[in-house]
XYZ file of C-alpha atoms in Angstrom:
341
model
C 112.655 71.835 80.008
C 114.841 70.993 82.970
C 113.455 68.623 85.608
C 114.787 68.048 89.061
C 112.342 65.270 89.912
C 109.440 63.451 88.247
C 106.429 63.334 90.530
C 104.742 59.951 91.036
C 101.812 60.850 88.692
C 104.222 62.006 85.978
C 106.349 58.905 86.425
C 103.286 56.688 86.054
C 102.235 58.518 82.900
C 105.755 58.326 81.478
C 105.855 54.570 81.975
C 102.269 54.054 80.712
C 102.676 56.157 77.589
C 106.371 55.397 76.937
C 107.079 54.674 73.311
C 107.610 51.036 72.373
C 110.884 51.152 70.495
C 112.928 48.358 68.909
C 116.196 48.236 67.064
C 114.425 46.795 64.008
C 111.128 47.855 62.470
C 109.354 51.179 62.169
C 109.788 53.995 64.668
C 106.538 55.383 66.142
C 105.632 58.883 65.023
C 104.529 59.945 68.512
C 106.973 61.878 70.696
C 109.501 59.733 72.537
C 110.658 61.291 75.814
C 113.909 60.593 77.653
C 115.202 61.914 80.956
C 118.946 62.517 81.178
C 120.170 62.796 84.776
C 123.506 64.606 84.826
C 125.952 66.330 87.132
C 125.916 70.011 87.887
C 127.889 72.101 85.334
C 126.617 70.469 82.124
C 123.353 72.323 81.551
C 124.606 74.300 78.571
C 126.431 71.354 77.012
C 123.483 68.973 77.086
C 120.956 71.612 76.116
C 122.854 71.939 72.844
C 123.449 68.180 72.559
C 119.732 67.503 73.062
C 118.681 69.924 70.333
C 121.156 68.374 67.908
C 120.069 64.852 68.832
C 116.406 65.721 68.248
C 117.293 66.974 64.773
C 119.336 63.825 64.140
C 116.379 61.673 65.218
C 113.902 63.502 62.965
C 116.241 63.148 59.997
C 116.912 59.453 60.623
C 113.471 58.232 61.678
C 110.977 60.966 60.891
C 109.690 60.862 64.460
C 110.058 63.265 67.352
C 112.095 62.866 70.505
C 112.486 65.163 73.494
C 115.280 64.806 76.030
C 114.564 66.352 79.422
C 117.453 67.375 81.690
C 118.029 66.983 85.413
C 121.115 68.513 87.055
C 122.636 68.498 90.510
C 125.691 67.389 92.436
C 126.972 64.102 91.021
C 126.633 62.138 94.252
C 123.198 63.609 94.921
C 122.033 62.690 91.417
C 123.187 59.110 91.885
C 121.245 58.878 95.132
C 118.172 60.426 93.468
C 118.282 57.737 90.784
C 118.571 55.056 93.445
C 115.541 56.562 95.194
C 113.368 56.468 92.073
C 114.213 59.400 89.796
C 113.239 57.896 86.423
C 116.290 58.733 84.326
C 116.819 56.719 81.132
C 120.408 57.970 80.798
C 122.855 59.278 83.363
C 126.169 61.079 83.058
C 128.031 61.615 86.311
C 131.221 63.436 87.210
C 132.873 60.597 89.109
C 133.006 56.924 88.117
C 132.231 55.668 91.607
C 128.826 57.348 91.459
C 128.057 54.952 88.615
C 129.513 52.038 90.556
C 127.026 52.910 93.296
C 124.191 52.598 90.761
C 125.607 49.308 89.484
C 125.493 47.901 93.024
C 121.846 49.008 93.200
C 121.134 47.096 89.988
C 120.144 50.179 88.011
C 123.025 49.989 85.507
C 125.007 47.047 84.182
C 127.893 45.775 86.275
C 130.088 46.023 83.177
C 128.968 49.557 82.315
C 132.571 50.632 81.657
C 132.774 48.375 78.610
C 129.357 49.316 77.225
C 130.652 52.387 75.351
C 134.001 53.568 74.008
C 136.817 54.941 76.161
C 135.440 53.261 79.292
C 132.134 55.097 78.784
C 133.792 58.527 78.970
C 132.993 60.512 75.783
C 134.962 63.616 76.816
C 137.065 64.947 79.666
C 138.098 68.152 81.394
C 140.735 69.198 83.904
C 140.908 71.306 87.059
C 142.056 74.941 86.763
C 141.818 78.194 88.734
C 139.521 81.121 88.008
C 140.717 84.426 89.482
C 139.504 87.987 89.336
C 140.736 90.345 86.625
C 144.384 91.255 87.036
C 144.943 88.252 89.326
C 145.344 90.492 92.406
C 146.506 87.650 94.675
C 149.136 86.497 92.112
C 147.828 82.937 91.942
C 149.950 80.706 89.710
C 150.006 77.190 91.200
C 148.559 74.961 93.902
C 150.911 76.220 96.621
C 149.461 79.738 96.242
C 146.039 78.471 97.304
C 147.513 77.535 100.683
C 148.884 81.009 101.444
C 147.468 83.061 104.284
C 145.090 85.747 103.090
C 143.873 83.804 100.034
C 140.194 82.832 100.118
C 139.410 79.706 98.092
C 136.040 78.629 96.699
C 135.299 74.970 95.951
C 132.387 72.597 96.420
C 132.073 69.813 98.978
C 133.642 66.530 97.769
C 131.225 64.578 99.951
C 128.414 65.563 97.564
C 130.074 66.922 94.415
C 131.957 64.718 91.960
C 133.623 67.798 90.508
C 134.891 68.756 93.957
C 136.380 65.283 94.378
C 138.391 65.905 91.206
C 139.465 69.310 92.649
C 140.689 67.709 95.861
C 142.503 64.873 94.072
C 144.061 67.298 91.594
C 145.658 69.231 94.465
C 146.736 66.073 96.323
C 148.145 64.338 93.242
C 149.955 67.435 92.004
C 151.743 67.822 95.308
C 152.636 64.130 95.355
C 154.260 64.489 91.943
C 156.034 67.725 92.893
C 157.515 66.221 96.067
C 158.355 62.793 94.682
C 155.551 60.963 96.478
C 155.600 62.710 99.870
C 152.155 61.889 101.339
C 152.717 64.135 104.357
C 153.394 67.099 102.079
C 150.235 66.384 100.045
C 148.131 66.121 103.183
C 149.604 69.363 104.539
C 148.984 71.287 101.321
C 145.385 70.127 100.915
C 144.715 70.810 104.582
C 145.953 74.387 104.231
C 143.893 74.912 101.080
C 140.758 73.658 102.841
C 141.417 76.026 105.747
C 141.211 78.859 103.207
C 137.753 77.699 102.061
C 134.944 79.650 103.718
C 131.946 78.110 101.910
C 131.586 74.486 100.787
C 128.659 74.483 98.361
C 127.001 71.142 97.730
C 127.533 71.313 93.950
C 130.068 72.734 91.511
C 127.669 75.173 89.855
C 126.808 76.520 93.285
C 130.499 77.314 93.832
C 130.620 79.104 90.489
C 127.669 81.243 91.561
C 129.285 81.938 94.936
C 132.487 83.140 93.277
C 131.366 84.795 90.048
C 127.877 86.109 90.760
C 128.075 86.774 94.504
C 131.677 87.981 94.544
C 133.023 85.725 97.299
C 136.613 84.521 97.324
C 139.881 85.205 95.534
C 140.096 81.994 93.506
C 137.657 79.345 92.324
C 138.904 75.781 91.839
C 136.844 74.472 88.952
C 136.742 72.464 85.772
C 138.279 74.053 82.686
C 134.917 73.885 80.896
C 133.171 75.756 83.701
C 135.884 78.438 83.842
C 135.490 79.137 80.110
C 131.711 79.386 80.481
C 132.173 82.054 83.176
C 134.434 84.056 80.842
C 131.843 83.718 78.101
C 128.979 84.825 80.345
C 130.674 87.733 82.105
C 132.776 88.920 79.182
C 136.386 90.083 79.018
C 137.892 92.027 81.886
C 136.029 90.262 84.714
C 137.975 87.065 85.354
C 141.074 85.198 84.223
C 141.874 81.492 83.921
C 145.098 80.313 85.538
C 146.480 76.924 84.488
C 148.476 75.242 87.277
C 151.712 73.451 86.414
C 149.925 70.103 86.533
C 146.415 68.854 87.130
C 144.227 65.791 86.858
C 142.364 64.496 83.808
C 138.747 64.644 84.987
C 136.792 61.921 83.187
C 133.003 62.058 83.537
C 131.168 58.871 82.610
C 127.859 57.981 80.990
C 125.556 54.965 81.192
C 122.166 53.698 80.181
C 119.955 53.243 83.255
C 118.825 49.790 82.201
C 116.098 49.259 84.764
C 114.330 52.527 83.945
C 114.876 52.498 80.178
C 113.497 48.976 79.937
C 110.463 49.801 82.068
C 109.688 52.797 79.824
C 110.485 50.873 76.602
C 113.148 53.478 75.821
C 116.263 51.299 75.623
C 116.925 51.769 71.899
C 116.381 55.532 72.042
C 118.545 55.923 75.169
C 121.323 53.822 73.617
C 121.290 55.883 70.437
C 121.404 59.084 72.493
C 124.561 57.942 74.278
C 126.166 56.862 71.002
C 125.391 60.331 69.616
C 127.789 61.774 72.220
C 130.590 59.906 70.417
C 129.519 60.996 66.930
C 131.301 63.691 64.929
C 128.576 66.181 65.818
C 128.465 65.222 69.495
C 132.234 65.551 69.802
C 132.190 68.966 68.104
C 129.506 70.202 70.497
C 131.506 68.962 73.490
C 134.574 70.850 72.225
C 132.493 73.965 71.548
C 131.413 73.868 75.196
C 135.071 73.650 76.318
C 135.186 69.956 77.170
C 138.121 67.971 75.814
C 136.650 65.545 73.256
C 137.688 61.923 73.090
C 138.925 62.477 69.533
C 141.615 65.173 69.226
C 140.468 66.106 65.697
C 137.360 67.648 67.298
C 139.384 69.958 69.543
C 138.417 73.536 70.295
C 140.965 76.182 69.195
C 140.820 77.988 72.531
C 141.769 74.800 74.344
C 144.447 73.920 71.796
C 146.008 77.353 72.283
C 145.939 77.172 76.084
C 149.074 77.105 78.167
C 150.662 73.645 78.310
C 149.676 71.663 81.372
C 150.874 68.299 82.629
C 147.888 66.007 83.134
C 147.792 62.833 85.201
C 145.037 60.250 85.499
C 143.492 59.205 88.781
C 144.737 55.641 88.285
C 148.308 56.890 87.661
C 148.602 58.422 91.117
C 145.939 56.913 93.346
C 145.471 53.436 91.893
C 142.111 51.908 92.747
C 139.267 54.445 92.620
C 137.140 52.659 95.220
C 140.007 52.557 97.708
C 140.652 56.266 97.048
C 136.999 57.074 97.686
C 137.043 55.104 100.931
C 140.288 56.608 102.167
C 139.570 60.235 101.370
C 135.799 60.783 101.224
C 134.094 58.146 103.386
C 132.831 59.273 106.781
C 135.847 59.727 109.011
C 138.195 59.732 106.021
C 141.028 62.131 105.274
C 138.748 64.935 104.055
C 136.698 64.804 107.264
C 139.894 64.766 109.300
C 141.261 67.817 107.504
C 138.157 69.914 108.063
C 137.805 68.765 111.683
C 134.927 66.299 111.461
C 135.433 63.232 113.607
C 133.982 59.838 112.752
């Protein structure tokens, strides 16, 4: 069952009837319920993770647990949590969305150190999805700036995935030109001029491109591109790997305030730790995410064309300063699309 919001009556019931769970002692036999609030293109991944976790829970404790899902643009999901969406666990596409929740007191200030790999159990990267035969001969970032090429991407003001898309283009051009900021700004500006529709979330952009037939190229996460190929079958689309791209690192956290109020802390913590388990890592790889442990890799990803990956910190330094410079009101993104502060 996927939930976008819990109504006030349902929230009250969830808190009233929430299972009392402790790290030591017996586990209640009644059904424990968690809400996982996640970013847009992870429905399929966490549907499979949740089924496997429920089986793991039954085997370990003999009780029943159900994990409900909520999906939307990463920034929108963070704001929904801040406004009262009762998620026990959250996974968001961009680390600063979690920093926002930390400032609101919903997650720990030191959330990065709570779980392994700075609370990032798997990663992805940004690639291009083109129509069969690649009619516009797209091969690298510069091709997305050509006249006559229509680009589809989401809005980085609302979508964490779209922020990775934008930074992948900017950082790649910086590397290619030896750090020329003017060249990076020019390239990204030209790419944005070729965008006709800025959907609020990454999955919306996928629908715009794949289901509705708009655009020549979709900028998207590698995992999402593979899911489109799987859904539409061979002969519909092709994945193009640019010369270099960014390592997109989604992050996960326990929403302490909510989990404690619902007496779900132990269950929520075990759910997050399951993402790092052998089974959780295999499921992530099966769904075309790059697992934290390379021994869980997916053969289709291992066989992909080589691509040079850079981290956000390698090119842009401080994430908060990058957010402020590029995506705050009146920032570079607004300037490039013609919005004045």
